[in-house]
Backbone as ProteinMPNN parsed JSONL, in Angstrom:
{"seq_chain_A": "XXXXXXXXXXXXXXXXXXXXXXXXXXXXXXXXXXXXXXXXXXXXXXXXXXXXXXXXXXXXXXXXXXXXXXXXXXXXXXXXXXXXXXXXXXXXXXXXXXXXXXXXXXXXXXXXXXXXXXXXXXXXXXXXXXXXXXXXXXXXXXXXXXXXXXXXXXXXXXXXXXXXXXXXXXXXXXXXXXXXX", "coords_chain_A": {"N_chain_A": [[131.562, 130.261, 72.971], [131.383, 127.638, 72.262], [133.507, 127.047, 70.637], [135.437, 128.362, 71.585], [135.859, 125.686, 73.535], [136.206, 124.086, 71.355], [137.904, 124.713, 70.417], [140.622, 124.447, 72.84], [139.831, 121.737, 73.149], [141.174, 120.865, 70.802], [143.885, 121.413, 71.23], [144.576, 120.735, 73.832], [144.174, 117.431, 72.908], [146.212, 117.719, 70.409], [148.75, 117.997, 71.861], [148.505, 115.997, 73.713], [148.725, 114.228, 71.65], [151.12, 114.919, 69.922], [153.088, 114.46, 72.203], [152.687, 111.221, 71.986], [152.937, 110.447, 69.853], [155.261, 111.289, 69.021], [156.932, 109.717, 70.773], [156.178, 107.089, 69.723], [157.155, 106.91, 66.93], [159.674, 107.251, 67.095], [160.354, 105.897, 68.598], [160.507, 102.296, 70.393], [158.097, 100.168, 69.523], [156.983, 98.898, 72.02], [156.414, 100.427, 73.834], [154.127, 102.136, 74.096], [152.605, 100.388, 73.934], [152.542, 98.917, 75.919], [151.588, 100.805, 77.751], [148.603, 100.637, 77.607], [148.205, 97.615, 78.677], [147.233, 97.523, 80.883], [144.658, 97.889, 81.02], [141.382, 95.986, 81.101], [140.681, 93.069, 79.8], [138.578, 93.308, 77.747], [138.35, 95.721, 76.707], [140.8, 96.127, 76.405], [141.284, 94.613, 74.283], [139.877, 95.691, 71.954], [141.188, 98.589, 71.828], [143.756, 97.574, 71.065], [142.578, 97.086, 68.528], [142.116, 99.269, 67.369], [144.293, 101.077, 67.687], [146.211, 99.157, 65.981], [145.288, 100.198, 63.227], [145.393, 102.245, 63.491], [148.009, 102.529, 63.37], [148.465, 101.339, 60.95], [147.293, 103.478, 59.244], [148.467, 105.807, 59.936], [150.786, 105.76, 59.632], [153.088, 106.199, 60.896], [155.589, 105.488, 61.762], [156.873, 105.535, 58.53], [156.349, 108.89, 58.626], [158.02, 109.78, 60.358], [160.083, 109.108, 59.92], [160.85, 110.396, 57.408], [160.574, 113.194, 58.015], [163.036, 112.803, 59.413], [164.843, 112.685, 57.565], [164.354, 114.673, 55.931], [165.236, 116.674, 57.366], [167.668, 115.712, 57.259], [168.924, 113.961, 59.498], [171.77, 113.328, 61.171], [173.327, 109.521, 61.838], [173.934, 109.731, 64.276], [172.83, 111.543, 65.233], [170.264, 111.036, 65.444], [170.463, 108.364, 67.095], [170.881, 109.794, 69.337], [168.338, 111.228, 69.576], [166.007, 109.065, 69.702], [167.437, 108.447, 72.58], [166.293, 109.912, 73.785], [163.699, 109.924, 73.995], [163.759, 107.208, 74.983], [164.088, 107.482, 77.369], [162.551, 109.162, 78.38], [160.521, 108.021, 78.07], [159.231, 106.38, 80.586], [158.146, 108.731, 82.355], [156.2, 109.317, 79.675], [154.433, 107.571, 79.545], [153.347, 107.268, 82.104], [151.685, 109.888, 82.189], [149.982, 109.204, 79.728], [148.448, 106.655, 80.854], [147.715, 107.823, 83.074], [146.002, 109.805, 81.665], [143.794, 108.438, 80.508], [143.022, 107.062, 82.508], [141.107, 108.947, 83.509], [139.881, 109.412, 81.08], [138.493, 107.153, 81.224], [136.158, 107.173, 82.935], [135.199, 109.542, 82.64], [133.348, 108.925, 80.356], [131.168, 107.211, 81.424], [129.33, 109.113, 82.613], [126.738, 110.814, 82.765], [125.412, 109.172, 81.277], [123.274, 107.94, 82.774], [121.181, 109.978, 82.713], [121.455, 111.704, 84.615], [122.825, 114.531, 85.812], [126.03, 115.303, 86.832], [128.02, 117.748, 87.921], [129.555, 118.173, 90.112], [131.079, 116.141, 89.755], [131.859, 115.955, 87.338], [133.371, 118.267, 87.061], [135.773, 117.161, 88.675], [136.6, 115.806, 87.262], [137.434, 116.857, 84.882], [139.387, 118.73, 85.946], [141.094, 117.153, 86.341], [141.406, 115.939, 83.98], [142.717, 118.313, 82.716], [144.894, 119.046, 84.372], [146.654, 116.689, 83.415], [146.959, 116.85, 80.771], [148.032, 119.39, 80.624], [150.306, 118.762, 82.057], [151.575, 116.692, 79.912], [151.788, 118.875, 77.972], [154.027, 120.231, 79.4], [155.997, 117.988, 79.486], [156.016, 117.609, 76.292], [157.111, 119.83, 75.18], [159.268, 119.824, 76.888], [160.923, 117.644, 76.091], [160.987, 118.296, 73.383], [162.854, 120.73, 73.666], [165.478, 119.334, 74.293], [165.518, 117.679, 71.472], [166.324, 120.285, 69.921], [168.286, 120.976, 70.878], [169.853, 119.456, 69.698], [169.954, 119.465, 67.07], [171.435, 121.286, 64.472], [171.751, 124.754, 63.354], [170.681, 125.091, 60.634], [169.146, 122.665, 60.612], [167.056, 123.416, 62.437], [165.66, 125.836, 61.51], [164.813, 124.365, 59.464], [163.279, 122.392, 60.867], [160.983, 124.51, 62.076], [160.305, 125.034, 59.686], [159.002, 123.258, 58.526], [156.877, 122.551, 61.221], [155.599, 124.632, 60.776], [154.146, 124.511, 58.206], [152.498, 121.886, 58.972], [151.129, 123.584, 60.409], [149.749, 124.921, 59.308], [148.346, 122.777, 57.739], [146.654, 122.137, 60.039], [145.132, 124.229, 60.993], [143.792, 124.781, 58.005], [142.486, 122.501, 57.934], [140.797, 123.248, 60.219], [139.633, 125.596, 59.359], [138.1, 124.663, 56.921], [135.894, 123.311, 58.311], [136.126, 120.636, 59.298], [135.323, 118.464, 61.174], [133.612, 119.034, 62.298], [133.822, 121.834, 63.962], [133.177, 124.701, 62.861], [130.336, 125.291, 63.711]], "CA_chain_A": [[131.976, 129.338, 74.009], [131.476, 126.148, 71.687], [134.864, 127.412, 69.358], [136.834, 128.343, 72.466], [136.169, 124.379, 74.138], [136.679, 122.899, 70.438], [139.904, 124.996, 70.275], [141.067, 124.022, 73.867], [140.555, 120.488, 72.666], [142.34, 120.669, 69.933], [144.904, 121.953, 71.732], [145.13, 119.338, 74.288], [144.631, 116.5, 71.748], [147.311, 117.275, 69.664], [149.916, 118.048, 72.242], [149.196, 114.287, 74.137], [149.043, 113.497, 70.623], [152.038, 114.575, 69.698], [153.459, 112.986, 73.061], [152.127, 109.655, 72.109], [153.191, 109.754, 68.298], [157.352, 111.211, 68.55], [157.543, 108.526, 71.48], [156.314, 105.651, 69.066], [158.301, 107.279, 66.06], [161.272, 107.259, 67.556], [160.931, 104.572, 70.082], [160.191, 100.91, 71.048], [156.445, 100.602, 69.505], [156.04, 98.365, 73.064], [156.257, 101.243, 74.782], [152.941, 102.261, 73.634], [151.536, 99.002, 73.737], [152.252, 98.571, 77.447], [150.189, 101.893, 78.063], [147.416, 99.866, 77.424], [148.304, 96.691, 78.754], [146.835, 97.318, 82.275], [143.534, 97.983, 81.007], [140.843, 95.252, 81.012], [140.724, 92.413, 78.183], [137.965, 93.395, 76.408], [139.198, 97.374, 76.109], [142.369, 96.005, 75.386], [141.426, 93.91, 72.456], [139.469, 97.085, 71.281], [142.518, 99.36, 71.84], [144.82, 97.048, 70.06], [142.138, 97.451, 67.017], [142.092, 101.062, 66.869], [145.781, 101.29, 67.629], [146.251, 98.869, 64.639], [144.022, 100.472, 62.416], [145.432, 103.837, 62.956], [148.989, 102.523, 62.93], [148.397, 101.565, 59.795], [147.004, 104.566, 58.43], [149.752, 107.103, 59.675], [152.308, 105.266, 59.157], [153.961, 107.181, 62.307], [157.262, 105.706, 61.394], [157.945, 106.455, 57.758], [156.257, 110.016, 58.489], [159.133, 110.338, 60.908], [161.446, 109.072, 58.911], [160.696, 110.886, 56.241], [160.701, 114.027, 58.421], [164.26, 112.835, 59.924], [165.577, 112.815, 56.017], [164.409, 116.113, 55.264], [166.37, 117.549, 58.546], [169.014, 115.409, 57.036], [169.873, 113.646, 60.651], [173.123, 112.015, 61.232], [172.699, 108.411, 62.663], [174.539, 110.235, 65.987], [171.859, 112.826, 65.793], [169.055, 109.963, 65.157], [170.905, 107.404, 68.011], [170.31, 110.926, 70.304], [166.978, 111.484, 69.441], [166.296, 107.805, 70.316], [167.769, 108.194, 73.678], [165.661, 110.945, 74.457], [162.562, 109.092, 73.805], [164.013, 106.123, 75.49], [164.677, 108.303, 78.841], [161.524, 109.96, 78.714], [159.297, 107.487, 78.102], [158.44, 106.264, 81.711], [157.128, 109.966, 81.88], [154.827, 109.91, 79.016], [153.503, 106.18, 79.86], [152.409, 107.642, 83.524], [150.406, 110.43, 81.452], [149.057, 108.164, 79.181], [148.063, 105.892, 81.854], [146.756, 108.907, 83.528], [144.856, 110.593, 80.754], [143.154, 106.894, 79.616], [141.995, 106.701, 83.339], [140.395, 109.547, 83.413], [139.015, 109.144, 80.32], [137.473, 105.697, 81.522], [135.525, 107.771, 84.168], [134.413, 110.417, 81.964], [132.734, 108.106, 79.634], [129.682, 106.567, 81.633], [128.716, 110.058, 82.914], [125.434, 111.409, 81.813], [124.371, 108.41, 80.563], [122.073, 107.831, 83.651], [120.192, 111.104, 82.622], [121.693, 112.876, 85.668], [124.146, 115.529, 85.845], [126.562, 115.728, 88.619], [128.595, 119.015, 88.127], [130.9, 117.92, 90.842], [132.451, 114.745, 89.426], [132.349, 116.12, 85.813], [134.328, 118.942, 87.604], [136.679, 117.231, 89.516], [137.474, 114.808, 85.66], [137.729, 117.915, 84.488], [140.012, 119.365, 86.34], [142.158, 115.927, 86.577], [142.568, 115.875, 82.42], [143.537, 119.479, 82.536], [146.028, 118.547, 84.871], [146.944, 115.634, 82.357], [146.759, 117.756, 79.124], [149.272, 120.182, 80.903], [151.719, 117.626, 82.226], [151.706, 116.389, 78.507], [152.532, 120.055, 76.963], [155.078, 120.279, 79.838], [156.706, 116.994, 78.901], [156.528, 117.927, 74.889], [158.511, 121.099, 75.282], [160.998, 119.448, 77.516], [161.534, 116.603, 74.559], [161.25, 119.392, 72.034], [164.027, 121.505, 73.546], [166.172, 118.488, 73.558], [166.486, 117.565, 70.55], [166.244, 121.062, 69.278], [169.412, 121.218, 71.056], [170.603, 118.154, 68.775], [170.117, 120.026, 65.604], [172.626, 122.268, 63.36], [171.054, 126.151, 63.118], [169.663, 124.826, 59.438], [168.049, 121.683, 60.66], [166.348, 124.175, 63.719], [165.13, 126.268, 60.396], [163.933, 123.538, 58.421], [162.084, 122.143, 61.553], [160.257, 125.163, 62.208], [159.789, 125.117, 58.472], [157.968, 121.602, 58.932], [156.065, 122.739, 62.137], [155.087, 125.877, 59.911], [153.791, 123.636, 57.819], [151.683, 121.614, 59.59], [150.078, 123.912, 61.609], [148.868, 125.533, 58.173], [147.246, 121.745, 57.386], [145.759, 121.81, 60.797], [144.363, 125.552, 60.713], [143.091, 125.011, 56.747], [141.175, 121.914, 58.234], [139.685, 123.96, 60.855], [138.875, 126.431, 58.99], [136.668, 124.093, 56.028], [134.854, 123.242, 58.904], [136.411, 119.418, 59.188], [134.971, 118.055, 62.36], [132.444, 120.003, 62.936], [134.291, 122.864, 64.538], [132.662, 125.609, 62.668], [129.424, 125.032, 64.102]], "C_chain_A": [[132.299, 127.961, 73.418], [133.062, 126.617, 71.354], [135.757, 127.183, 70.595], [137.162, 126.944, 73.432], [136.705, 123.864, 72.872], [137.875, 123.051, 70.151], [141.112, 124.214, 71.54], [141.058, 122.509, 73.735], [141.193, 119.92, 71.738], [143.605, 120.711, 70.426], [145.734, 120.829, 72.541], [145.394, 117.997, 73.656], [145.9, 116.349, 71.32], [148.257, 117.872, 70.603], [150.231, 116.741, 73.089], [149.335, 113.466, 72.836], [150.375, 113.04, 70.354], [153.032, 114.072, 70.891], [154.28, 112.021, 72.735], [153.139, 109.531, 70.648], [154.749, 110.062, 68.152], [157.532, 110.038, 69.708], [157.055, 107.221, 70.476], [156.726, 105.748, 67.431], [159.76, 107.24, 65.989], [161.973, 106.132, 68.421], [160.217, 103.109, 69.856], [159.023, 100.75, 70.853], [156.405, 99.986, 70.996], [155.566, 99.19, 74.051], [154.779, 101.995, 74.758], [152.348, 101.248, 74.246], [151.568, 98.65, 75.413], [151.684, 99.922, 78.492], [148.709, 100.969, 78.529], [147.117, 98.755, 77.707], [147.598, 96.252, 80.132], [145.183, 97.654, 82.349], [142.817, 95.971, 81.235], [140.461, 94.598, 79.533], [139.772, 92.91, 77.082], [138.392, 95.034, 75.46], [140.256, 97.224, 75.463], [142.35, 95.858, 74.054], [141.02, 95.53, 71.557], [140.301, 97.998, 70.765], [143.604, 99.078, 70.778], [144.042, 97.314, 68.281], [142.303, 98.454, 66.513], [143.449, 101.554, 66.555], [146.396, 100.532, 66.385], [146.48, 99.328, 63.32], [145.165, 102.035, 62.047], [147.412, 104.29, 62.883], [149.039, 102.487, 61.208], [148.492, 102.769, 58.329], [147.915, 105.504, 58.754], [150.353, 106.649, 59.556], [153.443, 105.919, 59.703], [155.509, 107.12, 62.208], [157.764, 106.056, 60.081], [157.411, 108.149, 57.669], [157.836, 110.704, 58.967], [159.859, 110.112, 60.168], [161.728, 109.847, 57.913], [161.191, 112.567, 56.926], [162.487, 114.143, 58.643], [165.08, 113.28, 58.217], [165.96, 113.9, 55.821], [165.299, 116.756, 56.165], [167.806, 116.957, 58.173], [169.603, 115.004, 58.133], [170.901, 113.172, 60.266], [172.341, 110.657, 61.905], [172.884, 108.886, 64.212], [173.412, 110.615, 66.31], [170.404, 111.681, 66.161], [169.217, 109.114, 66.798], [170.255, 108.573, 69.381], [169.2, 110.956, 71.139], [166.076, 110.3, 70.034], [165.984, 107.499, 71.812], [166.704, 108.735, 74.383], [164.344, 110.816, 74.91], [162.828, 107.812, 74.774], [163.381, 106.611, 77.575], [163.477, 108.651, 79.496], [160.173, 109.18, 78.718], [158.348, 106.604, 79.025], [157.512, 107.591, 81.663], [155.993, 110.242, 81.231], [153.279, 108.41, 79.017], [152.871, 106.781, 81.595], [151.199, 108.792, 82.954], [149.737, 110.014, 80.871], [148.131, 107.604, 79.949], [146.73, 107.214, 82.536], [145.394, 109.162, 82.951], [143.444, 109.581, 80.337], [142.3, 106.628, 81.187], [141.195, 107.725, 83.504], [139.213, 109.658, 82.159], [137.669, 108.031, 80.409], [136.392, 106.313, 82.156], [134.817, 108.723, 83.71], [133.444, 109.562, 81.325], [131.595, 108.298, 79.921], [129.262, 107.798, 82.286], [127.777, 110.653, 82.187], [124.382, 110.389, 81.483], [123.25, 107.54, 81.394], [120.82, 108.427, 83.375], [120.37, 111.837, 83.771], [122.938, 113.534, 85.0], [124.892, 115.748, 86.654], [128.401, 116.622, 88.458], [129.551, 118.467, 88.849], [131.731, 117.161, 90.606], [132.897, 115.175, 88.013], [133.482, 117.442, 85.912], [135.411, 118.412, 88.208], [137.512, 116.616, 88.264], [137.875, 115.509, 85.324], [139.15, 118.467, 84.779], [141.718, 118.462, 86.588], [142.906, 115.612, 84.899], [143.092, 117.054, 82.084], [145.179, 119.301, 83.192], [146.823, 117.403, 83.895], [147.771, 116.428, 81.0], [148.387, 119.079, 79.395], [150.804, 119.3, 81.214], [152.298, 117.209, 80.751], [152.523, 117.331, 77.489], [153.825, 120.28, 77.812], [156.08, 119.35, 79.062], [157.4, 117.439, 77.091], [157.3, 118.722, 74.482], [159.432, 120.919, 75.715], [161.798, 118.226, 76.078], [161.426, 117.455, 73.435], [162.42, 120.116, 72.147], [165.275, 120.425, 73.635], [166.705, 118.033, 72.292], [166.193, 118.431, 69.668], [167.66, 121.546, 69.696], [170.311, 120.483, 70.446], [171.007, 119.153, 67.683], [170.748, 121.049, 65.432], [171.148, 124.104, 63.48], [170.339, 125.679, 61.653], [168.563, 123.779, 60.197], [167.095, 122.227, 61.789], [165.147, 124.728, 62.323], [164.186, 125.373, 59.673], [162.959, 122.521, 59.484], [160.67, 122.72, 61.744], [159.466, 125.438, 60.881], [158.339, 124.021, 58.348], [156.855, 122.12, 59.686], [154.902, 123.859, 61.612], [153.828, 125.246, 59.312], [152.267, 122.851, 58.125], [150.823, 122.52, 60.471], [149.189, 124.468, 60.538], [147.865, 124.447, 57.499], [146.389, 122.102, 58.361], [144.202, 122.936, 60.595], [143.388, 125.44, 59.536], [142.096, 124.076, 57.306], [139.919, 122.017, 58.559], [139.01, 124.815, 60.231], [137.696, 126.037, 58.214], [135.54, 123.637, 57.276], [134.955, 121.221, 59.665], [136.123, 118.485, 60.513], [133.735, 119.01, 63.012], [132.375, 121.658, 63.43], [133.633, 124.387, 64.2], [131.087, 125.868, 63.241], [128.734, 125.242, 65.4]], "O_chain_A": [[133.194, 127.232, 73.847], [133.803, 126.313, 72.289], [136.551, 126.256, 70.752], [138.241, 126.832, 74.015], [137.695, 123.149, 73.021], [138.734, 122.244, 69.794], [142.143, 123.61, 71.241], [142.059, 121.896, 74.107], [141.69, 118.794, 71.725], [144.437, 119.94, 69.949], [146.801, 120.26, 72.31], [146.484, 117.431, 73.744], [146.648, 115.401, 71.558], [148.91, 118.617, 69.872], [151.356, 116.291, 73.306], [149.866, 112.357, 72.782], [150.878, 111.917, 70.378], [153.841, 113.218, 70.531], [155.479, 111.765, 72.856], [153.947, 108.618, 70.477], [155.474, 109.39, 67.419], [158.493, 109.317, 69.44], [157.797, 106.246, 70.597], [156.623, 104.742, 66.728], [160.633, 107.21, 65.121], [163.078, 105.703, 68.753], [159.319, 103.022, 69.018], [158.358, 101.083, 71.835], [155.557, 100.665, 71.574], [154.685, 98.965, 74.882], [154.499, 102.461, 75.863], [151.529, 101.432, 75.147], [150.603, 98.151, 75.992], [151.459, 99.89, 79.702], [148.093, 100.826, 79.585], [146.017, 98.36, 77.322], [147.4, 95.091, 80.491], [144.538, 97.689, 83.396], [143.53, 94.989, 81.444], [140.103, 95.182, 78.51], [140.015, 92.947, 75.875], [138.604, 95.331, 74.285], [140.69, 97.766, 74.446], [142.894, 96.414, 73.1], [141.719, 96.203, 70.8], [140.32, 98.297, 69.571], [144.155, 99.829, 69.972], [144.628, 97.596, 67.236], [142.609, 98.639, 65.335], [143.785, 102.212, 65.569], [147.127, 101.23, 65.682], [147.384, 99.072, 62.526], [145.53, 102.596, 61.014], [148.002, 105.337, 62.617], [149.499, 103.332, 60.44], [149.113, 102.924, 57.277], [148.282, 106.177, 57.791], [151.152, 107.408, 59.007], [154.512, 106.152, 59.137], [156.369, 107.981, 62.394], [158.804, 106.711, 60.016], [157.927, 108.808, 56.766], [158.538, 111.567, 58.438], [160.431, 111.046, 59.605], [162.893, 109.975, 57.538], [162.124, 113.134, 56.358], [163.17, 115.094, 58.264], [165.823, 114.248, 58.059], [167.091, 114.339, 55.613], [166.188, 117.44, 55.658], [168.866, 117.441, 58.57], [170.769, 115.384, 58.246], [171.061, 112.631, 59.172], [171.194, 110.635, 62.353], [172.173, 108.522, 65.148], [172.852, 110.285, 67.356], [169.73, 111.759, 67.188], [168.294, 109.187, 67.61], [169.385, 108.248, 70.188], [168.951, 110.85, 72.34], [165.343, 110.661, 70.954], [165.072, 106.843, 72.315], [166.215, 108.224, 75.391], [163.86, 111.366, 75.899], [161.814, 107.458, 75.376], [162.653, 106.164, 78.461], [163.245, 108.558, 80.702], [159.09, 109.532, 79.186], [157.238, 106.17, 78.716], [156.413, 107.62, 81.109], [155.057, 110.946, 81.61], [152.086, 108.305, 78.733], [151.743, 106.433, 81.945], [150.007, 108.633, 83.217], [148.566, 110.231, 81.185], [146.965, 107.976, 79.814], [145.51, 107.359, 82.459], [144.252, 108.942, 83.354], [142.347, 109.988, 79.956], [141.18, 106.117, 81.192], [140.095, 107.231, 83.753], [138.016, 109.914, 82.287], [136.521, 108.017, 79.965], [135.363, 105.765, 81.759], [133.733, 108.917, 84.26], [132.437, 109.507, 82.03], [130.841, 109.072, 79.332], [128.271, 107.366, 82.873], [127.979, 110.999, 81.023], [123.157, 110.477, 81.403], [122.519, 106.686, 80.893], [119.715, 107.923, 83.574], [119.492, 112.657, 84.042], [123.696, 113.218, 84.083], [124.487, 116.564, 87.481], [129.513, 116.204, 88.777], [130.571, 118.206, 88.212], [132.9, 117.207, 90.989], [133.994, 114.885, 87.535], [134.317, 117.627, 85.026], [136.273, 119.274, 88.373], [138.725, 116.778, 88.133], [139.082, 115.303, 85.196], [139.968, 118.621, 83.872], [142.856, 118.851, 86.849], [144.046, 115.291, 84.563], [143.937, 117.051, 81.188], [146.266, 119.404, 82.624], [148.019, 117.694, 83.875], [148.921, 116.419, 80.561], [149.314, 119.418, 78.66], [151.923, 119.302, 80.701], [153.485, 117.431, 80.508], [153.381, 117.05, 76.652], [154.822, 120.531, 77.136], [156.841, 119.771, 78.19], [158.566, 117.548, 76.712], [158.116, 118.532, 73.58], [160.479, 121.467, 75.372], [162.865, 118.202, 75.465], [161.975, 117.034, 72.417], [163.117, 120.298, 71.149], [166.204, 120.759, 72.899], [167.894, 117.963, 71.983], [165.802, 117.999, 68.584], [168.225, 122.404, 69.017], [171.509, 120.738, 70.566], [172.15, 119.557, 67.468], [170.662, 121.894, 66.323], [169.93, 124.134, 63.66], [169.161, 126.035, 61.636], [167.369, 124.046, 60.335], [166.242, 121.406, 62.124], [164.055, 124.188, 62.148], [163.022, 125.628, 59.367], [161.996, 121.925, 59.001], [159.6, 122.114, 61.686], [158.331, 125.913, 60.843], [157.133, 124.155, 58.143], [155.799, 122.23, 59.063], [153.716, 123.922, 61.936], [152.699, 125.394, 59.779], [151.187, 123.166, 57.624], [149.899, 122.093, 61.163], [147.977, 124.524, 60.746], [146.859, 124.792, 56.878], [145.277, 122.442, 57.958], [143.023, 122.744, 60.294], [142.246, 125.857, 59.727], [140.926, 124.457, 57.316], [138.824, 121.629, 58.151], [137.8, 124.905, 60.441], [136.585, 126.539, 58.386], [134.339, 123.675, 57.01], [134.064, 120.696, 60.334], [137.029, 117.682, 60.737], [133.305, 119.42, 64.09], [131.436, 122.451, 63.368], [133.553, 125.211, 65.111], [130.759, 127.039, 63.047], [127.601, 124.794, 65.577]]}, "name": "protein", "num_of_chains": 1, "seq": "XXXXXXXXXXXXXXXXXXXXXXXXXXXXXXXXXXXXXXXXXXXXXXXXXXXXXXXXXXXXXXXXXXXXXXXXXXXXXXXXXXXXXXXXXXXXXXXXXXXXXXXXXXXXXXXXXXXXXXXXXXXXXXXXXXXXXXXXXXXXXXXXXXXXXXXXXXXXXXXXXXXXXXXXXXXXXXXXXXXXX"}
């Protein structure tokens, strides 16, 4: 039961992940940044640290870039790709928004020392709803600009995606978060 929740949040994770990270790869970092802008100052400042912090460390735009290379975009195909992100990104700022309030709400639960089944059910049932809207969304901006790309650069995506899912999997498997456990 533990494996099949730590899988299911993997799952969700990295699909508002990825979301969150081709819309601020491709797009307008503010668009991100005004996710977070309707929170309260002190979360914010917090937010802006982490978000910082962990800009820093992926380096979200030359991954993409680096990714766009290897597919060999055109600037057309790039300007596209762009748009698509542009278009879509009311959409993934209302999930965001979403997912971040629910999250707020999950938080302080428990830490009374009660349990109340019904509200941790209804959060529940409100970031599933979230988590799905999210994989909806990612497949609709995936078949987009999978409709951009040449029959090679489709190939050498899936090559990529290949790829990565073989980092993620090897992670899981050493045990890298606990997951084996």
């Amino acid at each position: 039961m533990k494996k099949l929740l730590a899988i299911f949040a993997i799952v969700a994770s990295l699909s508002v992940g990825t979301v969150f990270t081709t819309a601020y790869a491709f797009g307008d970092t503010t668009g991100l940044d005004e996710v977070f802008a309707q929170q309260d100052t002190q979360t914010q400042q917090d937010d802006t640290k982490l978000f910082g912090r962990l800009k820093r460390q992926m380096s979200l735009k030359l991954v993409m870039d680096k990714i766009a290379n290897r597919l060999r975009l055109t600037e057309e195909q790039r300007a596209e790709i762009r748009q698509i992100f542009v278009t879509e990104r009311p959409k993934i700022q209302a999930i965001a928004l979403s997912a971040y309030a629910v999250h707020q709400q999950i938080k302080p639960l428990g830490t009374d020392g009660v349990y109340n089944e019904a509200e941790v059910t209804r959060l529940a049932t409100l970031q599933a709803q979230n988590a799905k809207a999210a994989i909806i969304e990612k497949e609709f901006i995936k078949a987009q600009i999978f409709a951009i790309l040449t029959p090679e650069q489709r190939a050498e995506a899936e090559k990529i995606r290949d790829e990565f899912e073989a980092k993620i999997q090897q992670r899981i498997m050493q045990g890298v978060g606990n997951f084996q456990k």
